Coordinates of N, CA and C in Angstrom, one line a residue:
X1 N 101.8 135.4 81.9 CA 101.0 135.9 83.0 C 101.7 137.2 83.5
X2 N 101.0 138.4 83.9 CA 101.7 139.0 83.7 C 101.5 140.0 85.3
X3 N 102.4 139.6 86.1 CA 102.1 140.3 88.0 C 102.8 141.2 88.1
X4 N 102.1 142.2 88.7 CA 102.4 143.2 89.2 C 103.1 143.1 90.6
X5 N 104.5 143.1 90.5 CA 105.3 141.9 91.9 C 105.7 143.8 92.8
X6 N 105.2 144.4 92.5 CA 106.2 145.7 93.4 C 104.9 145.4 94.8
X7 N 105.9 146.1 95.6 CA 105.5 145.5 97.2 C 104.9 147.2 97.8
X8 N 104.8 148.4 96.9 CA 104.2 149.7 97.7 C 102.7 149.0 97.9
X9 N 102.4 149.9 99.1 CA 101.2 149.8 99.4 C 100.5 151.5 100.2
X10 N 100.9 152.2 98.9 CA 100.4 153.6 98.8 C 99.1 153.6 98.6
X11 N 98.6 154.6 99.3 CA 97.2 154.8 99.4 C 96.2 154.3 98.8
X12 N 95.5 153.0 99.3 CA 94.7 152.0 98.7 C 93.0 152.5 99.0
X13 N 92.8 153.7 99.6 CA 91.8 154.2 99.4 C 90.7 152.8 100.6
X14 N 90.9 152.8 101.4 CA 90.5 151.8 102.0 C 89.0 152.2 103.2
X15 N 88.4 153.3 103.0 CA 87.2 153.4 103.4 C 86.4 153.5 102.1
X16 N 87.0 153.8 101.1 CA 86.0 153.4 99.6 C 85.5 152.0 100.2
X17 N 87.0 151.2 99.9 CA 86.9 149.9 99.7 C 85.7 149.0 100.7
X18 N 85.4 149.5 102.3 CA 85.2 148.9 102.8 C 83.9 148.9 102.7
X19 N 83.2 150.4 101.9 CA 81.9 150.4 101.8 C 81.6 149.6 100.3
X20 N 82.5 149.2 99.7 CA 81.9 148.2 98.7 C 82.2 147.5 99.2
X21 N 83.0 146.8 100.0 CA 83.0 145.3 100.4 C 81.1 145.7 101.1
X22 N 80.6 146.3 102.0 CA 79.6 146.2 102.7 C 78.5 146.1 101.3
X23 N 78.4 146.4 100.3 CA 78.0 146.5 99.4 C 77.4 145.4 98.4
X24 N 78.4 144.6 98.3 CA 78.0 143.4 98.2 C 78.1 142.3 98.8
X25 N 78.8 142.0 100.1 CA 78.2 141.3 101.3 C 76.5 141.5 101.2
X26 N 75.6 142.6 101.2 CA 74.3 143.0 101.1 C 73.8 141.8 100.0
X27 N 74.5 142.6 98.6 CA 74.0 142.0 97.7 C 73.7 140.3 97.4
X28 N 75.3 140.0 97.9 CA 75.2 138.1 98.3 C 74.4 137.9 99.0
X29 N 73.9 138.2 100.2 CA 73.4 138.0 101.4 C 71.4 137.7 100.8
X30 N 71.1 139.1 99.3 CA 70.3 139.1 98.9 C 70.1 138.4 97.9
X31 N 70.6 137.6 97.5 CA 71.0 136.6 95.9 C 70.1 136.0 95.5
X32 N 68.9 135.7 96.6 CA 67.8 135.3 96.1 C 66.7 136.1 94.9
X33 N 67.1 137.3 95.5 CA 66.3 138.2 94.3 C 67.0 138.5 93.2
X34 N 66.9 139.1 91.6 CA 67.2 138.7 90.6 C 68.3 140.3 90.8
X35 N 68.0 141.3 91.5 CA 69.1 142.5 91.4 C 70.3 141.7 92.1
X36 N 70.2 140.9 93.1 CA 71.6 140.7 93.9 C 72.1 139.5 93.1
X37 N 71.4 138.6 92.5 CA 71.9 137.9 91.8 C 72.6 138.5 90.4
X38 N 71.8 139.2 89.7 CA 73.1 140.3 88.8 C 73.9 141.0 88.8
X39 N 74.0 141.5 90.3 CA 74.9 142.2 90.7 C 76.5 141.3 91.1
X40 N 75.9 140.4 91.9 CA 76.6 139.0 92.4 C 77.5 138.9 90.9
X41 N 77.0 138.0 90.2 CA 77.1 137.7 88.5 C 78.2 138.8 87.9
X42 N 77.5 140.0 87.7 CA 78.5 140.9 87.2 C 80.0 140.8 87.6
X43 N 79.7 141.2 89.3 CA 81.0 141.7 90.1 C 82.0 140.1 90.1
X44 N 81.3 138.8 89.9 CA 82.1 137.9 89.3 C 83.1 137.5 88.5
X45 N 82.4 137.9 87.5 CA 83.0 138.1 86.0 C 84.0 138.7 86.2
X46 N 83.8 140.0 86.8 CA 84.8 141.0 86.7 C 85.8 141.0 87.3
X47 N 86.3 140.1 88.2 CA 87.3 140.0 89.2 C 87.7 138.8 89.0
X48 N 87.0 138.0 88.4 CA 87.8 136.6 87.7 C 88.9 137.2 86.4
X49 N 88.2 138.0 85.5 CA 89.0 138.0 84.6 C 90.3 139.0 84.8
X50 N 90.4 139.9 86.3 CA 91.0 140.4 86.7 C 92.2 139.4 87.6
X51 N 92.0 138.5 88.1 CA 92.1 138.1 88.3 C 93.4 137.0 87.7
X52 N 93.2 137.2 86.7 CA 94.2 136.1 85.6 C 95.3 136.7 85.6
X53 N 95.6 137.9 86.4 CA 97.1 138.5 86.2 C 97.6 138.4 87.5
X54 N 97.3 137.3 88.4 CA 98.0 137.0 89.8 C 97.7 135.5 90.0
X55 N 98.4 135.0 90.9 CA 98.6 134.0 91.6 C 98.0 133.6 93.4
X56 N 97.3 133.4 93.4 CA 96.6 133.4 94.8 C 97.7 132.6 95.7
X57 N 97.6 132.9 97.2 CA 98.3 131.5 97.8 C 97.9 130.6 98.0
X58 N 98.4 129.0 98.8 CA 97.3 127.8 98.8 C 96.1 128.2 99.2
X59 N 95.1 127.2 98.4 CA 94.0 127.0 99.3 C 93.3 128.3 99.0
X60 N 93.3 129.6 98.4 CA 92.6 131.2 98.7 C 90.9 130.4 97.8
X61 N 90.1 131.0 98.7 CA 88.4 130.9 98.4 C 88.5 131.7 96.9
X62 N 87.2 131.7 96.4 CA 86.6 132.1 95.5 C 87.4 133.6 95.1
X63 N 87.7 134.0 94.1 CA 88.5 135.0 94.0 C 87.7 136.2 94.3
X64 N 86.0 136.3 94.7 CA 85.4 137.5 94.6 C 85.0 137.6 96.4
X65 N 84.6 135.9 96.8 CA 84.6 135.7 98.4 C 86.1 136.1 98.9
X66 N 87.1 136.2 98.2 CA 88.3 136.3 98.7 C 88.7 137.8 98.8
X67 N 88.3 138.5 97.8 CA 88.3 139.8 98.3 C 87.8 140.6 99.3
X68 N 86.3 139.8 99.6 CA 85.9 140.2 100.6 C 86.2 140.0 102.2
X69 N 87.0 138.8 101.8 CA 86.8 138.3 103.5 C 88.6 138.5 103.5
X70 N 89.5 139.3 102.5 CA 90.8 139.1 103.0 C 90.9 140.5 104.0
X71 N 91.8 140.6 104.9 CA 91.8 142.1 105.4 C 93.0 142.6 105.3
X72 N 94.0 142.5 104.1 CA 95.1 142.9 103.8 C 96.2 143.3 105.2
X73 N 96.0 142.0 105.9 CA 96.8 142.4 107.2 C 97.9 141.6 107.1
X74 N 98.4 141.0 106.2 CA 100.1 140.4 105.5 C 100.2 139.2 106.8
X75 N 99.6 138.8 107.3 CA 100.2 137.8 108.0 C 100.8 136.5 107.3
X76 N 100.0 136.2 106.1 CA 100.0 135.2 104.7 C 101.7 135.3 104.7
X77 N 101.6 136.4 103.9 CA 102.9 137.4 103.7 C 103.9 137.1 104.5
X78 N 104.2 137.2 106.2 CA 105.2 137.1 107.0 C 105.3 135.8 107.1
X79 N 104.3 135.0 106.8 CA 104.4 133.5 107.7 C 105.2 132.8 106.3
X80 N 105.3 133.1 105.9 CA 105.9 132.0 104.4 C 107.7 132.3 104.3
X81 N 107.8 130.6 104.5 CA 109.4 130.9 105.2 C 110.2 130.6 103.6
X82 N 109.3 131.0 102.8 CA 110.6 131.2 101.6 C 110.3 132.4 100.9
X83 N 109.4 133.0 101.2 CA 109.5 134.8 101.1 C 108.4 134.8 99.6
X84 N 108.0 133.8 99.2 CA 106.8 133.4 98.0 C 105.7 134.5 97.7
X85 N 105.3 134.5 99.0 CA 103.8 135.5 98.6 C 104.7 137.3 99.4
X86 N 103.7 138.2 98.2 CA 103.9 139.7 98.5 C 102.3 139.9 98.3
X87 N 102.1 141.1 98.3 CA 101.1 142.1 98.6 C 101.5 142.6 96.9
X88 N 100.0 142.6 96.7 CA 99.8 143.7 95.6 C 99.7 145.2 95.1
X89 N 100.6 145.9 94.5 CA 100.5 146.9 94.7 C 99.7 148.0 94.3
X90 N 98.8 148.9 94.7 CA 98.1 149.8 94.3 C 97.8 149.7 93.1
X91 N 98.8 149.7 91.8 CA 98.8 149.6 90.5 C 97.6 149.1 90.2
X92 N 97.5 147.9 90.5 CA 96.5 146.7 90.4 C 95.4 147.1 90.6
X93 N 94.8 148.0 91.1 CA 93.9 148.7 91.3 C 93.1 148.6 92.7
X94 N 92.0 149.5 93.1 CA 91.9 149.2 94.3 C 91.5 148.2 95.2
X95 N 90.5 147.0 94.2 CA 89.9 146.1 94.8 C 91.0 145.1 95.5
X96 N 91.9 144.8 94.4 CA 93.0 144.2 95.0 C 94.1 144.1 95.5
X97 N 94.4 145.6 95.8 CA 95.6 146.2 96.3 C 95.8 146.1 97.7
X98 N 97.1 145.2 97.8 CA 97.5 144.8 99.4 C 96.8 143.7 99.9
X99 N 95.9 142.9 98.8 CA 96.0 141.3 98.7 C 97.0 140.2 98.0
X100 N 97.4 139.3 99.2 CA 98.6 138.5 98.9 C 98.6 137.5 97.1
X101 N 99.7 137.4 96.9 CA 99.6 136.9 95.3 C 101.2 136.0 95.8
X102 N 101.4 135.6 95.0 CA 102.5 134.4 94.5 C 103.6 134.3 93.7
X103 N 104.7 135.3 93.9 CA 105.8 135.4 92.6 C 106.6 134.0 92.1
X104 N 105.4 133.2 91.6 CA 105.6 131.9 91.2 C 107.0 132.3 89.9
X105 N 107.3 132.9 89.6 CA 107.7 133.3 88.4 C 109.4 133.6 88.6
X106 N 110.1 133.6 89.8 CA 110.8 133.3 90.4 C 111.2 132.8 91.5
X107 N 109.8 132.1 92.3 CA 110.5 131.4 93.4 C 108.9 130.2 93.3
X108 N 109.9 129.2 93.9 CA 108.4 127.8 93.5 C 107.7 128.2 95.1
X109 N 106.7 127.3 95.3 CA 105.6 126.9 96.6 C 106.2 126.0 97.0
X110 N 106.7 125.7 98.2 CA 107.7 124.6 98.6 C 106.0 123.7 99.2
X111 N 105.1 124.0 99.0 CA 103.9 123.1 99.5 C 104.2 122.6 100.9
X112 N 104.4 123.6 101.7 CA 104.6 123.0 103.4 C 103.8 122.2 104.0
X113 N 104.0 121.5 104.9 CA 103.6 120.3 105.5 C 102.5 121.0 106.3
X114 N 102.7 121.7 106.7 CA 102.3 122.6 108.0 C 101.4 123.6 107.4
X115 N 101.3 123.9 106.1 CA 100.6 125.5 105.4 C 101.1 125.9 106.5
X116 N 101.9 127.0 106.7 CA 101.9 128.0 107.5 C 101.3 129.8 107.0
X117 N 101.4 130.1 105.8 CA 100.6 130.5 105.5 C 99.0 130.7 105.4
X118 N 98.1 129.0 105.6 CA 96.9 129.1 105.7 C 96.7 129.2 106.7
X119 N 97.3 128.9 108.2 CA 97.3 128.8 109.2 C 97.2 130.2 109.5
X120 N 98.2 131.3 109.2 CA 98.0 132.4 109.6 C 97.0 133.0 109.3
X121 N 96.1 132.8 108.4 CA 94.9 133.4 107.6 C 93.7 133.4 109.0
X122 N 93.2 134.6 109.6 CA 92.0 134.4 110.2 C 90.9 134.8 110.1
X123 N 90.5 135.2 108.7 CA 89.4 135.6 108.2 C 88.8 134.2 107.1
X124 N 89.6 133.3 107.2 CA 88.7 132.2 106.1 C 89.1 132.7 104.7
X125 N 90.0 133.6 104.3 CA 90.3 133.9 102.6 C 91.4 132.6 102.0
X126 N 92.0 132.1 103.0 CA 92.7 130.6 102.9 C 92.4 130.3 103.9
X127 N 91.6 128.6 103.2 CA 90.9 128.0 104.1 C 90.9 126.3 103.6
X128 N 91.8 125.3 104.7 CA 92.3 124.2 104.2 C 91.0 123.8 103.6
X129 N 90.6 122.6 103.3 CA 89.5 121.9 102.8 C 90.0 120.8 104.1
X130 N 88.8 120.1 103.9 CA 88.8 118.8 105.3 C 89.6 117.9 104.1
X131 N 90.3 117.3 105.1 CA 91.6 116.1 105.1 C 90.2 114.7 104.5
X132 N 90.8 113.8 103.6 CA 89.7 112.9 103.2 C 90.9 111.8 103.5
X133 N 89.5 110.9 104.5 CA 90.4 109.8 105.2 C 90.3 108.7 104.0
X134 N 91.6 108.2 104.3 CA 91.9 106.9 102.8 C 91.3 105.9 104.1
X135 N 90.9 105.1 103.9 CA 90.5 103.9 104.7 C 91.3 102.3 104.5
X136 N 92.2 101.5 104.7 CA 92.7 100.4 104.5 C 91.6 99.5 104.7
X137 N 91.8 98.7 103.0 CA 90.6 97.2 102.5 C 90.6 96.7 103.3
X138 N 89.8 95.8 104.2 CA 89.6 94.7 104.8 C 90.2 93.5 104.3
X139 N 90.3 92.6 105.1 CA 91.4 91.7 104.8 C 91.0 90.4 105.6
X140 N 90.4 89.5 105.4 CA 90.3 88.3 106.2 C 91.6 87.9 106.4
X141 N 92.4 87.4 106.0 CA 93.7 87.3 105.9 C 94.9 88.2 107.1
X142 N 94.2 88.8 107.0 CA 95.3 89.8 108.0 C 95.2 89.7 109.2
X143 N 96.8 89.2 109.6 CA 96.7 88.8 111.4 C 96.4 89.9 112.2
X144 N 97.3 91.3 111.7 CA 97.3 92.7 112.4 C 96.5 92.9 112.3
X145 N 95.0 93.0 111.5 CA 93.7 93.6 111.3 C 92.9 92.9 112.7
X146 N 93.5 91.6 112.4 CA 92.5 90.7 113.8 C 93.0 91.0 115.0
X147 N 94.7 91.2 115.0 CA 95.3 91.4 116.5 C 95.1 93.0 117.3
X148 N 94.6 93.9 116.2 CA 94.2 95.1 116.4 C 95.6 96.0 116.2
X149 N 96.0 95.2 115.3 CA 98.0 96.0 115.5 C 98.0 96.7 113.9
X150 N 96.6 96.7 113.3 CA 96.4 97.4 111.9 C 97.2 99.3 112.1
X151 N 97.4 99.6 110.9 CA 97.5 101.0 111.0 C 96.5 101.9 111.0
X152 N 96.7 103.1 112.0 CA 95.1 103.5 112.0 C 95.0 104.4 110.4
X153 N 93.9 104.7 110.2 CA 93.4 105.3 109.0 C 94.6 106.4 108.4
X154 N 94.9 106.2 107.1 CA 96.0 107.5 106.4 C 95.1 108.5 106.2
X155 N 95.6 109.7 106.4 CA 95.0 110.5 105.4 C 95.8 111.1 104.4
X156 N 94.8 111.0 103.3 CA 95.6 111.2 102.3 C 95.6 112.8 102.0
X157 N 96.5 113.6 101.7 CA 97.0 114.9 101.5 C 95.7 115.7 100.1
X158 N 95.5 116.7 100.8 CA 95.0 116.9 99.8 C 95.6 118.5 99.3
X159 N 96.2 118.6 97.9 CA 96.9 119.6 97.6 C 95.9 121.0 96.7
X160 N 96.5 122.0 96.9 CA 95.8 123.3 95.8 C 96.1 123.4 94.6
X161 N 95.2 123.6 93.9 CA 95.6 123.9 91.9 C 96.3 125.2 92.3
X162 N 97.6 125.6 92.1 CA 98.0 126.9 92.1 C 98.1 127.7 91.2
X163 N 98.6 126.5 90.5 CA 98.8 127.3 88.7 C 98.6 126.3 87.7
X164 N 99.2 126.8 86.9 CA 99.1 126.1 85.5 C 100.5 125.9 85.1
X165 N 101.9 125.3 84.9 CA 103.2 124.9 84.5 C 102.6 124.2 83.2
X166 N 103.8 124.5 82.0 CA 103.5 124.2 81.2 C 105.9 124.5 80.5
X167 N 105.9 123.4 79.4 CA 106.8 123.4 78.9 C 107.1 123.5 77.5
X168 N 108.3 124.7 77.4 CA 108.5 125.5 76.3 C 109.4 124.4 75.8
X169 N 108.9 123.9 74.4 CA 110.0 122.9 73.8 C 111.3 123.3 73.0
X170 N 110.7 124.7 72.8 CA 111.5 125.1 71.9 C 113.2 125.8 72.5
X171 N 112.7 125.9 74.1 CA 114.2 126.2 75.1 C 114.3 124.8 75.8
X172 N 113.6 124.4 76.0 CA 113.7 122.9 76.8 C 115.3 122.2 76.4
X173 N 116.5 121.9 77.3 CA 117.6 121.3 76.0 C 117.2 119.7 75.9
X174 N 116.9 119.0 76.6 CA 116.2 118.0 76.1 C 115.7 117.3 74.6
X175 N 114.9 118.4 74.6 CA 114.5 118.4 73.2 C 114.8 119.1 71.9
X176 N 116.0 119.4 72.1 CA 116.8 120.2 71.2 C 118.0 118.7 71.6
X177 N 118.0 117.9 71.9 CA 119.4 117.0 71.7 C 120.4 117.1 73.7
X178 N 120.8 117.5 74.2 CA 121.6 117.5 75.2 C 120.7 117.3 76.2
X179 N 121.6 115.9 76.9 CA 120.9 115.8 78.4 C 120.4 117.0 79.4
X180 N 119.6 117.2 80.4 CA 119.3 117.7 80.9 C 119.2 117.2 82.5
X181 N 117.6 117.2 82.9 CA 117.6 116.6 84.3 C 117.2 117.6 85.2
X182 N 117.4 119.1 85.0 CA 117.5 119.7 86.0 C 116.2 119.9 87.1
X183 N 115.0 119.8 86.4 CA 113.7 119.5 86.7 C 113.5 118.7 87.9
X184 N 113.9 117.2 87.4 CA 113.2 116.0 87.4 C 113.0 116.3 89.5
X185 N 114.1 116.7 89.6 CA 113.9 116.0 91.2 C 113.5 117.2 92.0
X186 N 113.0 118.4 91.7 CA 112.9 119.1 92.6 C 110.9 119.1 92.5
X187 N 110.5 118.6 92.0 CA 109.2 118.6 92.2 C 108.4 117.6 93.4
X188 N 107.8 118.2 93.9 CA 107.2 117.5 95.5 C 106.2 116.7 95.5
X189 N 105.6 116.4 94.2 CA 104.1 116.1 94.0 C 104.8 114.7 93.3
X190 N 104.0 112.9 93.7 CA 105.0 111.8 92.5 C 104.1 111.9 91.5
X191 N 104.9 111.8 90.5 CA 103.9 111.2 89.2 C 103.7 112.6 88.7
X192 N 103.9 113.7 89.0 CA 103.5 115.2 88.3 C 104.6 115.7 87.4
X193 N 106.0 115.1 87.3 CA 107.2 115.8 86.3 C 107.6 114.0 86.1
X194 N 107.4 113.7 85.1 CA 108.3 113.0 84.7 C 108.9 113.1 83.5
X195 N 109.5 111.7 82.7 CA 109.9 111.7 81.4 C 109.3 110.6 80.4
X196 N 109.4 111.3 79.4 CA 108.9 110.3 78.0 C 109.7 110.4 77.1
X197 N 110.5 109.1 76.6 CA 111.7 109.3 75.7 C 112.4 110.3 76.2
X198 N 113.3 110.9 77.3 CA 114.2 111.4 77.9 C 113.7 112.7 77.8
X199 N 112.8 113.1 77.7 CA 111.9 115.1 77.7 C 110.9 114.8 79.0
X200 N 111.1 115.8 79.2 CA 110.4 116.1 80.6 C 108.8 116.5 80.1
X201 N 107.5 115.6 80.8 CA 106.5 115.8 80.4 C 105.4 115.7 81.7
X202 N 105.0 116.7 82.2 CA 103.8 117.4 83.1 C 102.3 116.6 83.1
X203 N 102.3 115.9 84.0 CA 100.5 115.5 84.4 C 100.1 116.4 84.9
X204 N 99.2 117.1 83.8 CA 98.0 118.4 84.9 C 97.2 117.7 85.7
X205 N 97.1 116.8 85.8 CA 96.0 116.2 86.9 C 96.8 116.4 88.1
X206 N 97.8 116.0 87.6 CA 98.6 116.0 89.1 C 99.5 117.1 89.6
X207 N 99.9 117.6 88.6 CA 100.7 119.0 88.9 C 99.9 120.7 89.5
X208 N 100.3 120.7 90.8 CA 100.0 121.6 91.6 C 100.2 123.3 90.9
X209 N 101.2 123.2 90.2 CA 101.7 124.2 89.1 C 102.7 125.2 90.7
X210 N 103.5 124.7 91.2 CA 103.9 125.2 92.4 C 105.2 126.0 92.4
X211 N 105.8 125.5 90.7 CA 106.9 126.2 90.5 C 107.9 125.9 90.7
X212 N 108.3 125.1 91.7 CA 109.6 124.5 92.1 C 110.7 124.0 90.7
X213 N 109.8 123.7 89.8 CA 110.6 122.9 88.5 C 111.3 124.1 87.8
X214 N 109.8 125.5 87.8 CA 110.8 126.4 87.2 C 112.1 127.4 87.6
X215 N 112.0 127.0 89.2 CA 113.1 127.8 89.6 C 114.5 126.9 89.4
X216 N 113.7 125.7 89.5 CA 115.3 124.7 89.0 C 115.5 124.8 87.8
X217 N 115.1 125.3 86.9 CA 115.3 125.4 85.3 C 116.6 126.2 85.3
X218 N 117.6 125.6 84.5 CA 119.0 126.3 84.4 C 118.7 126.7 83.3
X219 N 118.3 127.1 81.9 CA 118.0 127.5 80.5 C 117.5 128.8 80.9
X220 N 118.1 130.3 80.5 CA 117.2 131.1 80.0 C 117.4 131.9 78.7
X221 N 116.3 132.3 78.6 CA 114.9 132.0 79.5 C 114.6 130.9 80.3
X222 N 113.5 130.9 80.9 CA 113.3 129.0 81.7 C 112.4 128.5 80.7
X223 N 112.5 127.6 80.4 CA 111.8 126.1 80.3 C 110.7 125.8 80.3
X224 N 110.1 126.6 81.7 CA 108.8 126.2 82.3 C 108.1 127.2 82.6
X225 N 106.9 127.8 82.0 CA 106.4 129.0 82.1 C 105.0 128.0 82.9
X226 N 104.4 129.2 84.2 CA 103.8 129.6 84.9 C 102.6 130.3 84.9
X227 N 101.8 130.1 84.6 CA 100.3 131.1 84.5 C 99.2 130.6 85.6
X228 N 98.2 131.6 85.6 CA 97.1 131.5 86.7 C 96.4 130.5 86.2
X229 N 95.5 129.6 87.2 CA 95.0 129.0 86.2 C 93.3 128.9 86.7
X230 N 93.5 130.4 87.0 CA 92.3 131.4 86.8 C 91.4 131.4 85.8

């Protein structure tokens, strides 16, 4: 994956930009007819596959609703207390220049308790999803269910696909013969890094792709390569 991690934010041409954002706001707004729908369609395509050369932060909408509704005012940026997300720079071109990305590639998502990052967002371009209540089985049996002393409803966490983590066997030392380990415990998510016959092996169902594993990777190159999973 390949990011454009420099932090200028030189002239991004930003009254172009605002009349294409107004541009296709129109066109979505118009989607029912077959021009706003191809236009919609097009301008999709084209910023998804643009798109594959960055890392969004938690939780970012639709990568094309996300350009529109972000207003490159870095608060994402300031609020992240391990310095994770930057600003895109000009390079990248104008649509997405001085929208926040993810230098997954040297530093992990510590997946805060709190998002303080989505929290700062007040345009809706990171936007939690509703919390899905786990509910506890009923239980005839249960004195605390009848005494009213039950625990009230968990909710269960619900995490963002960030990326894609994936493991190089061929640097991995594991699998080349010498213990390792360095991995195993820095990953936040259970059941997403474990081992099989002593090699370290990745549940994508469950792996957030957050990076934390690869910043623990002692081997370089690392171990654990990182892509959008755009």
């Amino acid at each position: 994956m390949a990011v454009d991690a420099t932090h200028d934010h030189a002239n991004v041409g930003k009254d172009t930009e605002m009349d294409r954002r107004s541009f296709f706001r129109s066109a979505i707004k118009k989607g029912g007819d077959s021009v706003g729908k191809a236009v919609v369609k097009a301008a999709d395509a084209k910023v998804k596959k643009q798109a594959s050369r960055w890392i969004r932060p938690p939780f970012a909408i639709h990568e094309l609703e996300f350009l529109l509704a972000c207003s490159r005012c870095t608060d994402c940026i300031e609020a992240c207390p391990h310095q994770v997300i930057f600003g895109l720079s000009a390079r990248v071109g104008i649509k997405a220049a001085g929208t926040p990305a993810m230098d997954l590639l040297n530093k992990g998502c510590h997946l805060c308790a709190d998002w303080p990052c989505v929290m700062a967002c007040d345009t809706g371009a990171l936007k939690r999803p509703e919390e899905e209540t786990e509910k506890p089985e009923a239980d005839e049996n249960n004195s605390e269910a009848e005494n009213g002393l039950a625990e009230p409803d968990k909710q269960k966490p619900v995490l963002p696909k960030l990326a894609i983590a994936s493991i190089d066997e061929n640097t991995c030392l594991p699998f080349s013969g010498p213990e390792c380990g360095a991995c195993l415990h820095s990953c936040p998510v259970d059941g997403a890094l474990g081992l099989d016959r002593a090699t370290p092996v990745i549940d994508q169902l469950l792996c957030t792709g957050c990076g934390l594993c690869r910043e623990s990777c002692i081997t370089e190159p690392k171990a654990i390569t990182i892509r959008s999973a755009g």
